[in-house]
Coordinates of C-alpha atoms and ligand atoms in Angstrom, one line a residue:
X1 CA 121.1 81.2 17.9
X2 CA 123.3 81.9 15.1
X3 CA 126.7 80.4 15.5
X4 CA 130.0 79.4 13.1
X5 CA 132.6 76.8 14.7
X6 CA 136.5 78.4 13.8
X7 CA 139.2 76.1 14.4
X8 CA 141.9 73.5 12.8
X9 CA 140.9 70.8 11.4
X10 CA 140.2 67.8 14.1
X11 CA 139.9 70.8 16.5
X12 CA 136.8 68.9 17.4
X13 CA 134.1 71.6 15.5
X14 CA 132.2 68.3 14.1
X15 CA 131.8 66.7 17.5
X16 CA 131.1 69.9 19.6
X17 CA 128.6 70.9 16.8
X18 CA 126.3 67.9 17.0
X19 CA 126.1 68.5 21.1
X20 CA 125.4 71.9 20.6
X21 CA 122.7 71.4 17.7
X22 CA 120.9 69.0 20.0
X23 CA 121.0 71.4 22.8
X24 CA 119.8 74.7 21.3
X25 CA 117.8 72.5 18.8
X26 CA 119.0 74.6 15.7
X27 CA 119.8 72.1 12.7
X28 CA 124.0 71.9 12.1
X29 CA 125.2 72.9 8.5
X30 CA 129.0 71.4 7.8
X31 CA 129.8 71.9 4.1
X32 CA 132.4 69.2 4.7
X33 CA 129.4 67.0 5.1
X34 CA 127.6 68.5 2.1
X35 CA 130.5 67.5 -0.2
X36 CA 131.0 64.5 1.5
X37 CA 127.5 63.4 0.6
X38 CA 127.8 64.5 -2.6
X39 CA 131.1 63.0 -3.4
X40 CA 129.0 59.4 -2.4
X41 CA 126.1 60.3 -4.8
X42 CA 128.6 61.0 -7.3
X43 CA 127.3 64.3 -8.4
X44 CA 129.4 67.1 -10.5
X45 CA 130.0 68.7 -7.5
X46 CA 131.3 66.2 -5.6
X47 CA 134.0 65.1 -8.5
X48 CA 135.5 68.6 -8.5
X49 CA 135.3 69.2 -4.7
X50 CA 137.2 65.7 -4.1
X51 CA 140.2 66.6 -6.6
X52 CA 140.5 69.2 -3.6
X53 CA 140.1 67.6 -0.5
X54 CA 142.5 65.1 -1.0
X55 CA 144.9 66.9 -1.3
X56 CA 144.1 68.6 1.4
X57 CA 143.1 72.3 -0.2
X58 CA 139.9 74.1 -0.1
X59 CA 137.6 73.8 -2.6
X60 CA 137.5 76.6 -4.4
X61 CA 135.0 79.3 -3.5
X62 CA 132.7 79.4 -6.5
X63 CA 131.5 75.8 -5.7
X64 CA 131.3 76.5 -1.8
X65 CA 129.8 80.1 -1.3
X66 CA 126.0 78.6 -2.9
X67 CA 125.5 75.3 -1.6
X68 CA 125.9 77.1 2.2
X69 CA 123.5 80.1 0.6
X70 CA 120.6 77.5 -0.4
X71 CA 120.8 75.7 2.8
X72 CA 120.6 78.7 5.1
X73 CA 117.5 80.3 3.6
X74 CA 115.7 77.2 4.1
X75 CA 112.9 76.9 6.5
X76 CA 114.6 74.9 9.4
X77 CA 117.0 77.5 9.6
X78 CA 115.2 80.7 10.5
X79 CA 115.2 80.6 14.2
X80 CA 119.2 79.7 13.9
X81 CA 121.8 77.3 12.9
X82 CA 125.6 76.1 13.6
X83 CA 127.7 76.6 10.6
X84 CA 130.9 74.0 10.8
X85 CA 133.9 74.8 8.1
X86 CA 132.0 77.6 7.2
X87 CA 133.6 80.2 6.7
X88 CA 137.0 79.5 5.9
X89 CA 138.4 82.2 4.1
X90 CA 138.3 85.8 4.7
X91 CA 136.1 86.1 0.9
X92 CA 133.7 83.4 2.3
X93 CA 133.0 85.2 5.7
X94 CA 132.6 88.6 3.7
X95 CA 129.8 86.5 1.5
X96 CA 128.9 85.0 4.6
X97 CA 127.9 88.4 5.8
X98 CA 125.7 89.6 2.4
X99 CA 124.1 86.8 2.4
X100 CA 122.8 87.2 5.9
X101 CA 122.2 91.2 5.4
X102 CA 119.7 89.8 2.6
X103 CA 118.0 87.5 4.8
X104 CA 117.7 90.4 7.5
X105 CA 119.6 88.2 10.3
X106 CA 122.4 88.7 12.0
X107 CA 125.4 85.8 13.5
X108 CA 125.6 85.8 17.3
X109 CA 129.1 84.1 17.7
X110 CA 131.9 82.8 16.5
X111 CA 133.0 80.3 18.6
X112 CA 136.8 79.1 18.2
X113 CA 137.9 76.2 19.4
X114 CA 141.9 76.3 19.9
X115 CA 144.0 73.4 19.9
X116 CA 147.9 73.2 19.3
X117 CA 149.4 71.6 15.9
X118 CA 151.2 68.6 17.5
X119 CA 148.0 67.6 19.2
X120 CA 146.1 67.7 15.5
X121 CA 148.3 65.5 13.9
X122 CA 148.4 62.8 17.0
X123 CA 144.2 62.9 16.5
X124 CA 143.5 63.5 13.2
X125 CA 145.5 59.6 12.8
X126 CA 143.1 58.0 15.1
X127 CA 140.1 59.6 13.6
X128 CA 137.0 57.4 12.4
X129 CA 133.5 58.9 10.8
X130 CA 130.6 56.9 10.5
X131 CA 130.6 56.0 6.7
X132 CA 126.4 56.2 6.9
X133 CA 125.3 59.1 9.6
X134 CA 129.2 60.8 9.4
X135 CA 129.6 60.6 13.5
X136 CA 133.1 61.2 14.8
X137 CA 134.9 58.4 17.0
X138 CA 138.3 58.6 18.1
X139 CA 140.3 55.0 18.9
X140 CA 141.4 56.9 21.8
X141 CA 140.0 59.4 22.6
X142 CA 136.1 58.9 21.4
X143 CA 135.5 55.4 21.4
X144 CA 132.6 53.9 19.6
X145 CA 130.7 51.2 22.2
X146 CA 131.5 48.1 19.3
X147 CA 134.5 48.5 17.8
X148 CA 134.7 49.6 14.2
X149 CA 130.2 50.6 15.0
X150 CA 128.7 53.7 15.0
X151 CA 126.9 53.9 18.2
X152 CA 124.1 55.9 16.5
X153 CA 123.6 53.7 13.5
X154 CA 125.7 50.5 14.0
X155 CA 127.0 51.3 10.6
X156 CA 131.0 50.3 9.8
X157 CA 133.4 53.4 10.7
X158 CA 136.4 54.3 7.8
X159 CA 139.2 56.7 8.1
X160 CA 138.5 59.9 5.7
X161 CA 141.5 59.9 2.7
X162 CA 141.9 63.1 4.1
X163 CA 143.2 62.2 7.5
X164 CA 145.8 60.4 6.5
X165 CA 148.9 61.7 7.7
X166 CA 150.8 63.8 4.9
X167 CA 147.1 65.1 3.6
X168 CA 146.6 66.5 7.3
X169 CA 150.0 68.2 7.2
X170 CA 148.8 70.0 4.2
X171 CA 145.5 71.2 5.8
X172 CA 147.1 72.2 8.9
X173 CA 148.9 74.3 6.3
X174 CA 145.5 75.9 4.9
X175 CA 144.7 76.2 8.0
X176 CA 147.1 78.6 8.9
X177 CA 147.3 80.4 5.5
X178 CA 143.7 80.5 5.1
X179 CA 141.1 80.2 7.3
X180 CA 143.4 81.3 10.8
X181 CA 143.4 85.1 9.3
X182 CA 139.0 84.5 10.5
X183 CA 139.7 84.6 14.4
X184 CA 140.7 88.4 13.6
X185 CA 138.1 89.2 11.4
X186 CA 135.0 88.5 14.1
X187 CA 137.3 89.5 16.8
X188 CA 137.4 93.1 15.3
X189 CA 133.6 92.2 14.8
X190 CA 133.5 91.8 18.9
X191 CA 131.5 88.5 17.8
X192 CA 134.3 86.0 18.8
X193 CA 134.6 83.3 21.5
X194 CA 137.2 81.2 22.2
X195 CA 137.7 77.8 24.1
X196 CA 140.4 75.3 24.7
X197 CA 139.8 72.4 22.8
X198 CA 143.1 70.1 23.8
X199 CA 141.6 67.9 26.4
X200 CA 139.4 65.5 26.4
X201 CA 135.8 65.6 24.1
X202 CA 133.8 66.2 27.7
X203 CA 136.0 69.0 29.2
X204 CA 135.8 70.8 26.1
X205 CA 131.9 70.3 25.9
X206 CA 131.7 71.5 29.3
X207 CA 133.8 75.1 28.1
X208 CA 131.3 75.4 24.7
X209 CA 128.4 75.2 26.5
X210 CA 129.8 77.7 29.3
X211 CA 131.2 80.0 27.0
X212 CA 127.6 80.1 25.2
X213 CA 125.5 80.0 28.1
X214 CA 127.7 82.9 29.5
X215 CA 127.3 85.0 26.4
X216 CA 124.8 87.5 25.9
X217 CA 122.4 85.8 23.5
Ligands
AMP1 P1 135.8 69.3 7.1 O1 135.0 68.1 7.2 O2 135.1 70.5 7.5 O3 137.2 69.2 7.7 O4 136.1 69.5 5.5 C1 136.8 68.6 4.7 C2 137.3 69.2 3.4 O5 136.2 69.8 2.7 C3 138.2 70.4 3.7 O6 139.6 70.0 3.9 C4 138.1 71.2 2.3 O7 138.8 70.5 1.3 C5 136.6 71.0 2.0 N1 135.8 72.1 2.6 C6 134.9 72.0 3.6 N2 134.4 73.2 3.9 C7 134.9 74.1 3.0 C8 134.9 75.5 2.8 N3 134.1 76.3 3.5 N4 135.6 76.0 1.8 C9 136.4 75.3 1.1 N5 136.6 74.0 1.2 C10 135.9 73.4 2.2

């Protein structure tokens, strides 16, 4: 299966992606991640993309568009994959599409997961990732079993700089400007799904999983 996550940020895309990697057993590709990892190695890459992301902006397209065409053309990749926060511009889904019209494949879904503004902001402030393996854990919602321990790696858990609260204001704002203009685009494609992604991480498991199982694959 072929499949890219839509949504706001702390929609839940990281979290429903790792459930839904494990299930389907295709590997889960978040560029978010990718820069992430880079940005700890301290590579060229990661300097420029985290002038961005703190401040809550995309990185630009020229540094995003490659890294996702590299890792898609590997090996692990060619019976399917999950692409989280990518797309997320109308440019990078058109790219998006050439580079899998090289590779002879085509994307099955996209699968957007919708939750309302005012709900973002009261999550994105409780967030905590995994500062080895990146998991998500919520201090509400998503608890890890220790607190301030990944349950996966037993590693310390940090809040990202960009989830801090004026940063995920202005990403809300990309959101909307940027990336939102995508539901239309594979909607018109007839490859769109939708699910409600306001309650709690196990309800909305429950709808991904029905809504993927339900579609023709
Ligand atoms: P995420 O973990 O997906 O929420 O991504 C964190 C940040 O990384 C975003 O706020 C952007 O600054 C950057 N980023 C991730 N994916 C992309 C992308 N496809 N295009 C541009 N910027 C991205």
């Amino acid at each position: 299966m072929r499949l890219i996550l839509l949504g706001a940020p702390g929609a839940g895309k990281g979290t429903q992606a790792v459930v839904i990697s494990q299930k389907y057993n295709i590997p889960h590709i978040s560029t978010g991640d990718m820069f992430r990892s880079n940005i700890k190695n301290g590579t060229e890459l990661g300097k420029k993309a985290k002038e961005y992301m703190d401040k809550g902006l995309l990185v630009p397209d020229e540094l995003t568009v490659d890294i996702v065409k590299d890792r898609i053309s590997q090996a692990d990749c060619k019976d399917g994959f999950i692409l989280d926060g990518f797309p997320r511009t109308i440019y990078q889904a058109e790219k998006l599409d050439e580079m899998l019209k090289d590779l002879a494949i085509e994307l099955d879904y996209a699968l957007n997961i919708y939750v309302p503004d005012d709900e973002i902001i009261k999550r994105m402030s409780g967030r905590r990732v995994c500062s080895k393996c990146g998991m998500s854990y919520h201090i509400i919602y998503n608890q890890p079993k220790a607190d301030g321990l990944c349950d996966s790696c037993n590693s310390e858990l940090i809040q990202r700089d960009d989830d801090k609260e004026e940063t995920v204001i202005q990403r809300l704002s990309t959101y909307h400007k940027q990336t939102e203009p995508l539901i239309e685009y594979y909607e018109k494609k007839e490859k769109l799904l939708t699910v409600h992604g306001q309650e709690g991480v196990d309800d909305t498991t429950r709808e991904v999983l029905s809504a993927l199982s339900g579609a023709k694959l």
